[in-house]
Short mmCIF file of C-alpha atoms in Angstrom, two decimals:
data_model
loop_
_atom_site.label_atom_id
_atom_site.label_comp_id
_atom_site.label_asym_id
_atom_site.label_seq_id
_atom_site.Cartn_x
_atom_site.Cartn_y
_atom_site.Cartn_z
CA MET R 1 3.39 27.06 8.09
CA LEU R 2 4.71 24.39 10.48
CA LEU R 3 1.51 22.38 10.09
CA PHE R 4 2.22 21.90 6.37
CA LEU R 5 5.97 21.40 6.77
CA PRO R 6 5.90 17.65 5.87
CA GLU R 7 4.21 18.38 2.53
CA ILE R 8 6.48 21.37 1.87
CA LEU R 9 9.63 19.34 2.56
CA VAL R 10 8.55 16.51 0.26
CA LEU R 11 7.65 18.95 -2.53
CA ALA R 12 10.94 20.87 -2.11
CA GLY R 13 12.92 17.63 -2.13
CA ALA R 14 11.22 16.42 -5.32
CA LEU R 15 11.82 19.74 -7.10
CA LEU R 16 15.48 19.85 -6.01
CA LEU R 17 16.01 16.32 -7.32
CA LEU R 18 14.40 17.35 -10.61
CA ALA R 19 16.71 20.37 -10.83
CA TYR R 20 19.74 18.22 -9.95
CA ASP R 21 18.86 15.74 -12.68
CA SER R 22 18.53 18.52 -15.28
CA ILE R 23 21.84 20.14 -14.34
CA VAL R 24 24.09 17.11 -13.78
CA LEU R 25 24.64 14.90 -16.82
CA THR R 26 25.23 11.73 -14.76
CA PRO R 27 23.64 12.10 -11.31
CA ASN R 28 25.50 10.42 -8.45
CA ARG R 29 23.57 7.39 -7.19
CA LYS R 30 24.52 7.92 -3.54
CA VAL R 31 23.53 11.59 -3.69
CA LEU R 32 20.09 10.66 -5.05
CA LEU R 33 19.51 8.04 -2.38
CA TRP R 34 20.74 9.87 0.69
CA PHE R 35 19.25 13.23 -0.27
CA SER R 36 15.87 11.47 -0.62
CA ILE R 37 16.32 9.64 2.69
CA ILE R 38 17.26 12.87 4.50
CA THR R 39 14.23 14.62 2.98
CA LEU R 40 11.97 11.81 4.20
CA ALA R 41 13.56 11.82 7.67
CA LEU R 42 12.96 15.57 8.02
CA ALA R 43 9.38 15.21 6.80
CA LEU R 44 8.76 12.39 9.29
CA ALA R 45 10.25 14.40 12.16
CA SER R 46 8.16 17.46 11.22
CA LEU R 47 4.96 15.45 11.75
CA PHE R 48 5.56 15.71 15.50
CA LEU R 49 5.97 19.52 15.53
CA PRO R 50 2.25 20.28 16.05
CA LEU R 51 2.34 18.15 19.20
CA ARG R 52 5.10 20.30 20.70
CA GLU R 53 4.03 23.74 19.52
CA SER R 54 0.95 25.75 20.43
CA LEU R 55 -0.62 25.24 17.00
CA PRO R 56 -4.26 24.72 15.98
CA PHE R 57 -4.06 20.94 15.90
CA PRO R 58 -6.29 19.37 14.78
CA GLY R 59 -7.71 22.01 12.49
CA LEU R 60 -9.29 22.79 9.14
CA PHE R 61 -7.44 24.98 6.63
CA PHE R 62 -7.82 26.36 3.09
CA SER R 63 -11.50 27.23 3.51
CA GLY R 64 -12.20 24.01 5.36
CA SER R 65 -10.89 21.69 2.63
CA TYR R 66 -7.70 20.42 4.31
CA LEU R 67 -7.73 18.70 7.69
CA ILE R 68 -4.60 18.37 9.84
CA ASP R 69 -5.26 15.78 12.57
CA HIS R 70 -3.83 12.71 14.30
CA PHE R 71 -5.38 10.27 11.82
CA GLY R 72 -3.71 12.02 8.89
CA ALA R 73 -0.42 12.28 10.78
CA VAL R 74 -0.37 8.53 11.49
CA PHE R 75 -0.91 7.63 7.85
CA LYS R 76 1.52 10.25 6.58
CA GLY R 77 4.06 8.61 8.86
CA ILE R 78 3.24 5.20 7.31
CA PHE R 79 3.57 6.65 3.79
CA ILE R 80 6.91 8.32 4.55
CA ALA R 81 8.36 5.26 6.27
CA SER R 82 7.20 3.02 3.40
CA THR R 83 8.82 5.33 0.86
CA GLY R 84 12.11 5.28 2.77
CA LEU R 85 12.14 1.48 3.01
CA VAL R 86 11.36 1.15 -0.72
CA LEU R 87 14.26 3.45 -1.61
CA LEU R 88 16.65 1.53 0.63
CA MET R 89 15.65 -1.90 -0.65
CA ASN R 90 15.99 -0.88 -4.29
CA TYR R 91 19.43 0.73 -4.26
CA ASP R 92 21.04 -2.57 -5.28
CA PHE R 93 18.26 -3.26 -7.79
CA PHE R 94 19.27 -0.04 -9.55
CA ALA R 95 22.92 -1.05 -9.54
CA ALA R 96 22.19 -4.48 -11.05
CA GLU R 97 19.28 -3.81 -13.40
CA VAL R 98 19.21 -0.11 -14.28
CA LYS R 99 22.02 1.91 -15.76
CA LYS R 100 20.19 5.14 -16.59
CA ASN R 101 17.20 7.30 -15.67
CA GLU R 102 17.59 6.40 -12.01
CA SER R 103 16.93 9.96 -10.85
CA GLU R 104 13.48 9.82 -12.43
CA PHE R 105 12.47 7.14 -9.95
CA TYR R 106 13.40 9.28 -6.95
CA PHE R 107 11.54 12.46 -7.81
CA LEU R 108 8.53 10.58 -9.19
CA ILE R 109 8.20 8.52 -6.02
CA LEU R 110 8.38 11.73 -3.95
CA PHE R 111 5.54 13.17 -6.06
CA CYS R 112 3.60 9.95 -5.39
CA LEU R 113 4.20 10.49 -1.68
CA LEU R 114 3.02 14.10 -1.92
CA GLY R 115 -0.18 13.01 -3.66
CA MET R 116 -0.90 10.48 -0.90
CA MET R 117 -0.26 13.05 1.84
CA ILE R 118 -2.64 15.52 0.19
CA ALA R 119 -5.33 12.88 -0.36
CA VAL R 120 -5.34 11.59 3.23
CA SER R 121 -5.86 15.13 4.62
CA SER R 122 -8.46 16.24 2.10
CA VAL R 123 -12.05 16.74 3.22
CA ASN R 124 -13.06 18.33 -0.07
CA PHE R 125 -13.77 16.09 -3.06
CA LEU R 126 -11.96 18.35 -5.54
CA LEU R 127 -8.79 18.49 -3.46
CA LEU R 128 -9.05 14.74 -2.87
CA TYR R 129 -9.28 14.21 -6.62
CA LEU R 130 -6.18 16.35 -7.19
CA GLY R 131 -4.23 14.34 -4.62
CA LEU R 132 -5.31 11.05 -6.22
CA GLU R 133 -4.42 12.32 -9.70
CA LEU R 134 -0.97 13.51 -8.56
CA LEU R 135 -0.39 10.00 -7.23
CA GLY R 136 -1.91 8.44 -10.34
CA LEU R 137 0.04 10.38 -12.97
CA SER R 138 3.33 9.77 -11.18
CA SER R 139 2.42 6.08 -10.81
CA TYR R 140 1.70 5.63 -14.51
CA ALA R 141 5.14 7.02 -15.34
CA LEU R 142 6.82 4.80 -12.73
CA ALA R 143 5.07 1.67 -14.04
CA GLY R 144 6.70 2.28 -17.44
CA TRP R 145 9.96 3.53 -16.00
CA GLN R 146 12.09 0.68 -17.44
CA LYS R 147 11.72 1.87 -21.02
CA ASP R 148 13.78 -0.93 -22.55
CA ILE R 149 11.49 -3.67 -21.16
CA SER R 150 8.31 -4.18 -23.19
CA ARG R 151 6.20 -5.57 -20.33
CA SER R 152 6.93 -2.43 -18.30
CA GLY R 153 5.44 -0.27 -21.05
CA GLU R 154 2.45 -2.61 -21.27
CA ALA R 155 1.91 -2.37 -17.52
CA SER R 156 2.08 1.43 -17.68
CA LEU R 157 -0.48 1.58 -20.51
CA LYS R 158 -2.89 -0.77 -18.72
CA TYR R 159 -2.49 1.16 -15.48
CA LEU R 160 -3.18 4.42 -17.31
CA PHE R 161 -6.36 3.17 -19.02
CA PHE R 162 -7.75 1.51 -15.90
CA GLY R 163 -6.79 4.53 -13.80
CA ALA R 164 -8.53 6.88 -16.23
CA ALA R 165 -11.67 4.73 -16.05
CA SER R 166 -11.64 4.76 -12.24
CA SER R 167 -11.13 8.54 -12.24
CA ALA R 168 -14.17 8.89 -14.50
CA VAL R 169 -16.24 6.78 -12.09
CA PHE R 170 -15.02 8.86 -9.14
CA LEU R 171 -15.74 12.17 -10.91
CA TYR R 172 -19.20 11.00 -11.90
CA GLY R 173 -19.92 10.23 -8.25
CA ILE R 174 -18.68 13.69 -7.25
CA SER R 175 -20.84 15.35 -9.92
CA LEU R 176 -23.90 13.50 -8.62
CA ILE R 177 -23.14 14.58 -5.06
CA TYR R 178 -22.72 18.21 -6.14
CA GLY R 179 -25.94 18.08 -8.15
CA LEU R 180 -27.85 16.60 -5.21
CA PHE R 181 -26.43 18.63 -2.33
CA GLY R 182 -24.79 21.70 -3.89
CA THR R 183 -21.45 21.07 -2.15
CA ILE R 184 -18.32 18.95 -2.49
CA ASP R 185 -17.27 19.55 1.11
CA ILE R 186 -17.27 16.13 2.79
CA THR R 187 -17.87 17.62 6.26
CA LYS R 188 -21.18 19.14 5.08
CA LEU R 189 -22.70 16.02 3.55
CA THR R 190 -25.10 15.09 6.34
CA ALA R 191 -28.26 14.47 4.33
CA ILE R 192 -27.27 11.37 2.34
CA ASN R 193 -30.02 8.76 2.44
CA LEU R 194 -28.85 5.37 1.14
CA LEU R 195 -32.46 4.30 0.57
CA LEU R 196 -32.71 6.84 -2.25
CA PRO R 197 -31.30 5.43 -5.53
CA LEU R 198 -29.45 8.60 -6.61
CA HIS R 199 -27.89 9.10 -3.16
CA PHE R 200 -26.81 5.46 -3.05
CA SER R 201 -25.42 5.57 -6.61
CA ALA R 202 -23.43 8.74 -5.93
CA LEU R 203 -21.74 7.27 -2.87
CA LEU R 204 -21.19 3.92 -4.58
CA PHE R 205 -19.38 5.58 -7.52
CA VAL R 206 -17.13 7.50 -5.12
CA VAL R 207 -16.34 4.34 -3.13
CA LEU R 208 -15.56 2.38 -6.32
CA GLY R 209 -13.32 5.18 -7.59
CA ILE R 210 -11.27 5.06 -4.39
CA GLY R 211 -11.53 1.26 -4.40
CA PHE R 212 -9.33 1.21 -7.51
CA LYS R 213 -6.36 2.28 -5.36
CA VAL R 214 -7.27 -0.38 -2.79
CA SER R 215 -7.66 -3.19 -5.40
CA MET R 216 -11.13 -3.79 -3.98
CA PHE R 217 -13.55 -6.03 -5.87
CA PRO R 218 -14.75 -5.23 -8.56
CA MET R 219 -11.95 -2.67 -9.17
CA GLN R 220 -9.11 -5.19 -8.73
CA PHE R 221 -8.73 -6.34 -12.36
CA TRP R 222 -5.70 -4.13 -13.09
CA ALA R 223 -3.46 -5.33 -10.24
CA PRO R 224 -1.98 -8.67 -11.46
CA ASP R 225 -0.83 -7.42 -14.88
CA VAL R 226 0.51 -4.14 -13.50
CA TYR R 227 2.26 -5.83 -10.56
CA GLU R 228 3.93 -8.34 -12.88
CA GLY R 229 4.96 -5.90 -15.59
CA ALA R 230 6.00 -2.86 -13.54
CA PRO R 231 9.52 -2.58 -12.09
CA THR R 232 9.64 -4.52 -8.81
CA PRO R 233 10.54 -1.40 -6.78
CA PHE R 234 7.35 0.29 -7.91
CA THR R 235 5.29 -2.88 -7.42
CA ALA R 236 6.42 -2.93 -3.78
CA TYR R 237 5.40 0.69 -3.39
CA ILE R 238 1.88 0.54 -4.83
CA SER R 239 1.11 -2.71 -3.03
CA ALA R 240 1.97 -1.14 0.34
CA ALA R 241 1.82 2.67 0.49
CA SER R 242 -0.78 3.26 -2.23
CA LYS R 243 -3.11 0.65 -0.74
CA ALA R 244 -2.68 2.18 2.73
CA MET R 245 -3.61 5.57 1.27
CA GLY R 246 -6.72 4.20 -0.41
CA VAL R 247 -8.13 2.51 2.69
CA ALA R 248 -7.27 5.57 4.83
CA VAL R 249 -9.15 7.91 2.47
CA LEU R 250 -12.12 5.53 2.35
CA PHE R 251 -12.18 5.17 6.14
CA ARG R 252 -12.09 8.96 6.64
CA LEU R 253 -14.83 9.49 4.06
CA LEU R 254 -17.23 6.99 5.64
CA THR R 255 -16.42 8.27 9.13
CA PHE R 256 -17.36 11.84 8.19
CA LEU R 257 -20.52 10.77 6.42
CA GLY R 258 -21.54 8.67 9.43
CA LEU R 259 -23.48 6.24 7.26
CA ASN R 260 -24.39 2.64 7.96
CA PHE R 261 -22.69 1.28 4.87
CA ALA R 262 -21.79 -1.97 6.67
CA VAL R 263 -23.94 -4.34 4.60
CA ILE R 264 -22.42 -3.18 1.30
CA ILE R 265 -18.91 -3.15 2.77
CA SER R 266 -19.33 -6.69 4.10
CA VAL R 267 -20.23 -7.90 0.61
CA PHE R 268 -17.24 -6.09 -0.92
CA SER R 269 -15.01 -7.56 1.80
CA ALA R 270 -16.13 -11.15 1.23
CA LEU R 271 -15.87 -10.93 -2.57
CA THR R 272 -12.45 -9.27 -2.40
CA MET R 273 -11.07 -11.91 -0.01
CA PHE R 274 -12.34 -14.83 -2.07
CA TRP R 275 -11.24 -13.38 -5.41
CA GLY R 276 -7.72 -12.68 -4.16
CA ASN R 277 -7.14 -15.99 -2.38
CA LEU R 278 -8.77 -18.36 -4.87
CA THR R 279 -7.02 -16.88 -7.89
CA ALA R 280 -3.67 -16.81 -6.05
CA LEU R 281 -3.81 -20.61 -5.66
CA ARG R 282 -2.92 -21.22 -9.31
CA GLN R 283 -0.23 -18.56 -9.77
CA ARG R 284 3.30 -19.51 -10.83
CA ASN R 285 4.81 -16.01 -10.91
CA ILE R 286 5.77 -14.61 -7.51
CA LYS R 287 4.74 -11.04 -8.36
CA ARG R 288 1.32 -12.16 -9.59
CA LEU R 289 0.95 -14.24 -6.43
CA LEU R 290 1.69 -11.18 -4.30
CA ALA R 291 -0.74 -9.15 -6.43
CA TYR R 292 -3.62 -11.50 -5.65
CA SER R 293 -2.41 -11.69 -2.05
CA SER R 294 -2.64 -7.90 -1.93
CA ILE R 295 -6.23 -8.06 -3.19
CA SER R 296 -7.18 -10.54 -0.47
CA HIS R 297 -5.68 -8.33 2.24
CA ALA R 298 -7.78 -5.43 0.99
CA GLY R 299 -10.76 -7.65 1.78
CA TYR R 300 -9.52 -8.27 5.31
CA ILE R 301 -8.95 -4.55 5.90
CA LEU R 302 -12.52 -3.75 4.81
CA ILE R 303 -13.81 -5.73 7.81
CA ALA R 304 -12.72 -2.81 10.02
CA PHE R 305 -15.23 -0.61 8.17
CA LEU R 306 -18.13 -2.51 9.74
CA SER R 307 -17.69 -0.38 12.86
CA LEU R 308 -15.91 2.90 12.24
CA ILE R 309 -15.60 3.47 16.01
CA PHE R 310 -14.60 0.03 17.32
CA GLY R 311 -12.72 -0.80 14.13
CA TYR R 312 -10.42 2.23 14.33
CA SER R 313 -7.57 0.55 16.24
CA ALA R 314 -7.91 -2.73 14.33
CA PHE R 315 -7.85 -0.80 11.05
CA ILE R 316 -4.61 1.10 11.71
CA PHE R 317 -2.89 -1.89 13.35
CA TYR R 318 -3.65 -4.23 10.45
CA VAL R 319 -2.62 -1.67 7.83
CA ALA R 320 0.73 -1.14 9.60
CA ALA R 321 1.28 -4.92 9.99
CA TYR R 322 0.39 -5.54 6.34
CA VAL R 323 2.64 -2.74 5.03
CA LEU R 324 5.65 -4.00 7.03
CA ALA R 325 5.22 -7.65 6.01
CA ASN R 326 4.53 -6.71 2.40
CA LEU R 327 7.58 -4.46 2.06
CA GLY R 328 9.74 -7.11 3.73
CA ALA R 329 8.45 -9.80 1.36
CA PHE R 330 9.11 -7.60 -1.66
CA ALA R 331 12.62 -6.82 -0.41
CA VAL R 332 13.33 -10.57 -0.47
CA VAL R 333 11.63 -10.97 -3.86
CA ILE R 334 13.77 -8.17 -5.31
CA TYR R 335 16.89 -9.88 -4.01
CA LEU R 336 15.82 -13.29 -5.33
CA SER R 337 14.99 -11.88 -8.76
CA LEU R 338 18.53 -10.46 -8.96
CA VAL R 339 20.10 -13.77 -7.90
CA LEU R 340 17.86 -16.21 -9.76
CA LYS R 341 17.15 -14.05 -12.82
CA SER R 342 13.60 -15.37 -12.64
CA GLU R 343 10.25 -14.56 -11.02
CA ASP R 344 8.95 -18.11 -11.35
CA ILE R 345 8.04 -19.65 -8.01
CA GLU R 346 9.69 -22.96 -8.96
CA SER R 347 13.05 -21.20 -9.21
CA TYR R 348 12.91 -20.70 -5.42
CA SER R 349 13.61 -24.42 -4.95
CA GLY R 350 16.31 -25.03 -2.34
CA PHE R 351 17.01 -21.35 -1.78
CA ALA R 352 17.05 -21.85 2.00
CA TYR R 353 20.42 -23.56 1.54
CA ARG R 354 21.83 -20.66 -0.49
CA SER R 355 20.66 -17.84 1.78
CA PRO R 356 19.15 -19.07 5.07
CA PHE R 357 18.48 -15.53 6.33
CA THR R 358 16.35 -14.37 3.39
CA ALA R 359 14.46 -17.68 3.25
CA PHE R 360 13.70 -17.41 6.97
CA ALA R 361 12.60 -13.77 6.61
CA LEU R 362 10.29 -14.53 3.66
CA SER R 363 8.79 -17.43 5.61
CA ILE R 364 8.06 -15.16 8.59
CA PHE R 365 6.43 -12.54 6.37
CA PHE R 366 4.25 -15.16 4.73
CA LEU R 367 3.29 -16.63 8.11
CA SER R 368 2.29 -13.14 9.22
CA PHE R 369 0.11 -12.83 6.11
CA ILE R 370 -1.60 -16.11 7.02
CA GLY R 371 -2.12 -14.95 10.61
CA VAL R 372 0.11 -17.32 12.56
CA PRO R 373 0.92 -16.30 16.18
CA PRO R 374 2.90 -14.63 17.60
CA LEU R 375 3.30 -12.36 14.55
CA ALA R 376 1.69 -8.99 13.80
CA GLY R 377 -0.61 -10.48 11.18
CA PHE R 378 -2.20 -12.76 13.78
CA VAL R 379 -2.99 -9.86 16.12
CA GLY R 380 -4.30 -7.79 13.21
CA LYS R 381 -6.65 -10.53 12.01
CA PHE R 382 -7.77 -11.26 15.58
CA LEU R 383 -8.75 -7.60 15.98
CA LEU R 384 -10.52 -7.51 12.62
CA PHE R 385 -12.51 -10.68 13.25
CA ALA R 386 -13.42 -9.34 16.70
CA VAL R 387 -14.84 -6.23 14.98
CA ALA R 388 -16.92 -8.49 12.71
CA LEU R 389 -18.26 -10.46 15.69
CA ASN R 390 -19.04 -7.34 17.74
CA SER R 391 -20.86 -5.86 14.74
CA GLY R 392 -23.05 -8.94 14.34
CA TYR R 393 -21.31 -10.27 11.22
CA LEU R 394 -20.39 -13.76 12.39
CA TRP R 395 -20.60 -15.07 8.82
CA LEU R 396 -17.95 -12.59 7.65
CA ALA R 397 -15.60 -13.56 10.50
CA VAL R 398 -16.02 -17.22 9.52
CA LEU R 399 -15.29 -16.38 5.87
CA GLY R 400 -12.21 -14.44 6.98
CA VAL R 401 -10.87 -17.46 8.87
CA LEU R 402 -11.70 -19.72 5.91
CA ASN R 403 -9.84 -17.40 3.54
CA SER R 404 -6.82 -17.42 5.86
CA VAL R 405 -6.79 -21.22 5.49
CA PHE R 406 -6.95 -20.88 1.69
CA SER R 407 -4.03 -18.43 1.74
CA ALA R 408 -1.90 -20.90 3.70
CA PHE R 409 -1.80 -23.19 0.64
CA TYR R 410 -0.05 -20.75 -1.69
CA TYR R 411 2.13 -19.05 0.93
CA LEU R 412 3.38 -22.34 2.41
CA ASN R 413 3.97 -23.74 -1.08
CA VAL R 414 6.73 -21.14 -1.54
CA VAL R 415 8.16 -22.04 1.87
CA ARG R 416 8.03 -25.74 0.94
CA LEU R 417 10.00 -25.13 -2.23
CA MET R 418 12.69 -23.14 -0.42
CA TYR R 419 13.21 -25.69 2.34
CA PHE R 420 12.18 -29.12 1.05
CA LYS R 421 12.97 -29.16 -2.67
CA ARG R 422 16.58 -29.33 -3.78
CA GLY R 423 18.10 -26.83 -6.19
CA ASP R 424 21.31 -24.90 -6.71
CA GLU R 425 23.05 -24.73 -3.32
CA ALA R 426 25.84 -22.26 -4.09
CA PRO R 427 25.80 -19.65 -1.27
CA VAL R 428 25.02 -16.03 -2.13
CA LYS R 429 25.62 -12.76 -0.31
CA VAL R 430 22.79 -10.36 0.59
CA PRO R 431 23.54 -6.64 -0.08
CA PHE R 432 23.81 -4.51 3.07
CA LEU R 433 20.91 -2.12 2.43
CA LEU R 434 18.60 -5.04 1.65
CA VAL R 435 19.64 -6.66 4.94
CA VAL R 436 18.81 -3.42 6.77
CA THR R 437 15.37 -3.19 5.14
CA ILE R 438 14.54 -6.83 5.76
CA CYS R 439 15.71 -6.63 9.39
CA VAL R 440 13.62 -3.52 10.09
CA CYS R 441 10.46 -5.11 8.66
CA LEU R 442 11.16 -8.48 10.27
CA GLY R 443 11.86 -7.00 13.70
CA LEU R 444 8.73 -4.87 13.71
CA VAL R 445 6.49 -7.70 12.47
CA ILE R 446 7.71 -9.90 15.34
CA LEU R 447 7.64 -7.14 17.99
CA MET R 448 4.14 -5.99 17.03
CA GLY R 449 2.97 -9.58 17.40
CA ILE R 450 4.63 -10.19 20.78
CA PHE R 451 3.92 -6.73 22.27
CA PRO R 452 0.76 -5.54 20.48
CA ASN R 453 -0.34 -3.39 23.41
CA ILE R 454 2.48 -0.95 22.77
CA ALA R 455 1.33 -0.30 19.20
CA LEU R 456 -2.34 -0.28 20.20
CA SER R 457 -1.73 2.23 23.01
CA VAL R 458 -0.06 4.58 20.52
CA ILE R 459 -3.00 4.13 18.11
#
């Protein structure tokens, strides 16, 4: 029972919020926020219980379909922390932009979290599919959560259609695997031969189905429109937590299969990096820019898959560094969208004079994305490129460095506008909870860059 306490707490919290919303005509905003935060804090604390109790940890449960281990615990911690930061950063967004249906956001995002927690511990394709669908169905509703904004409904519809297509691809891959091997238990698939066309096709369909959550080429086409149209709180969530879930599931799958899928992964990595960075160069909307940025970072993360043993630490470190910088950047973007009433990058002109703290924080997050020392993004990219070199993929490491140079153009363009182009200079005040969120992300991005050995020793 204690081993599943994080999932139980998240489910109970979501159901209680649903009951509260159905009973109370006008739910209290502070009750919704702090009840959700307390639920997440308890779930995060319960992750450490197996380490203190004499429990079968790690272990397989539910007829060998659900694995409780350190890898899953680390990523569940990332998911829970990301959810908490998203809720904190968006409290003031709700107050300014949303006057109703706020409770829907809280219980839907907890169901998203539950789906991610189930998916990352699943070693059975059917249970994995259920976890992904729980995340997906909740995500489609959240994308269209602002019912009075037409582009939100459009984003939800696009997300639903593209998500349904990716689910079909994933299910087709599962059906091929079951037809070939008579099992959907990932731990028992030891006879896959990538030289056989049907074996290769089955695994490729499964990887592409999961790649939809990662925004991996060629499954990245949905991200820009959905990121732009969806409510900014949800955009922040899917670009951080959902992506972390996708790469974690993919990493676990390939680790269990023990296949040399490096050549295919290297191609996916290179194409994903180039697509994200080159298309980001011409963006004028900040959310679309971050969408293409998110695609490019999926390409960087895939480098860790070249060596599932040596890439383990680099993989987790880079995912954590990316999630922190991404959530911090979106916290600033949410604040700027409230102040400027615009998502156009040109509207950021001169904002460093209006709010020096937020401009500085956004600059640090962007520099971490580029890979500038001594920030966490630099250490993460250094580790990833080292994996590429140690695996004999010098060309991919060179392409990774080249793509980092490309990314500097569009990240530093935003910084240039904030600091070197004049605009409205009337000072503005940053809401307290946004300051807390930005400070947490900013502090950890800097500390992980200066003292990476602490994080790496934990990993």
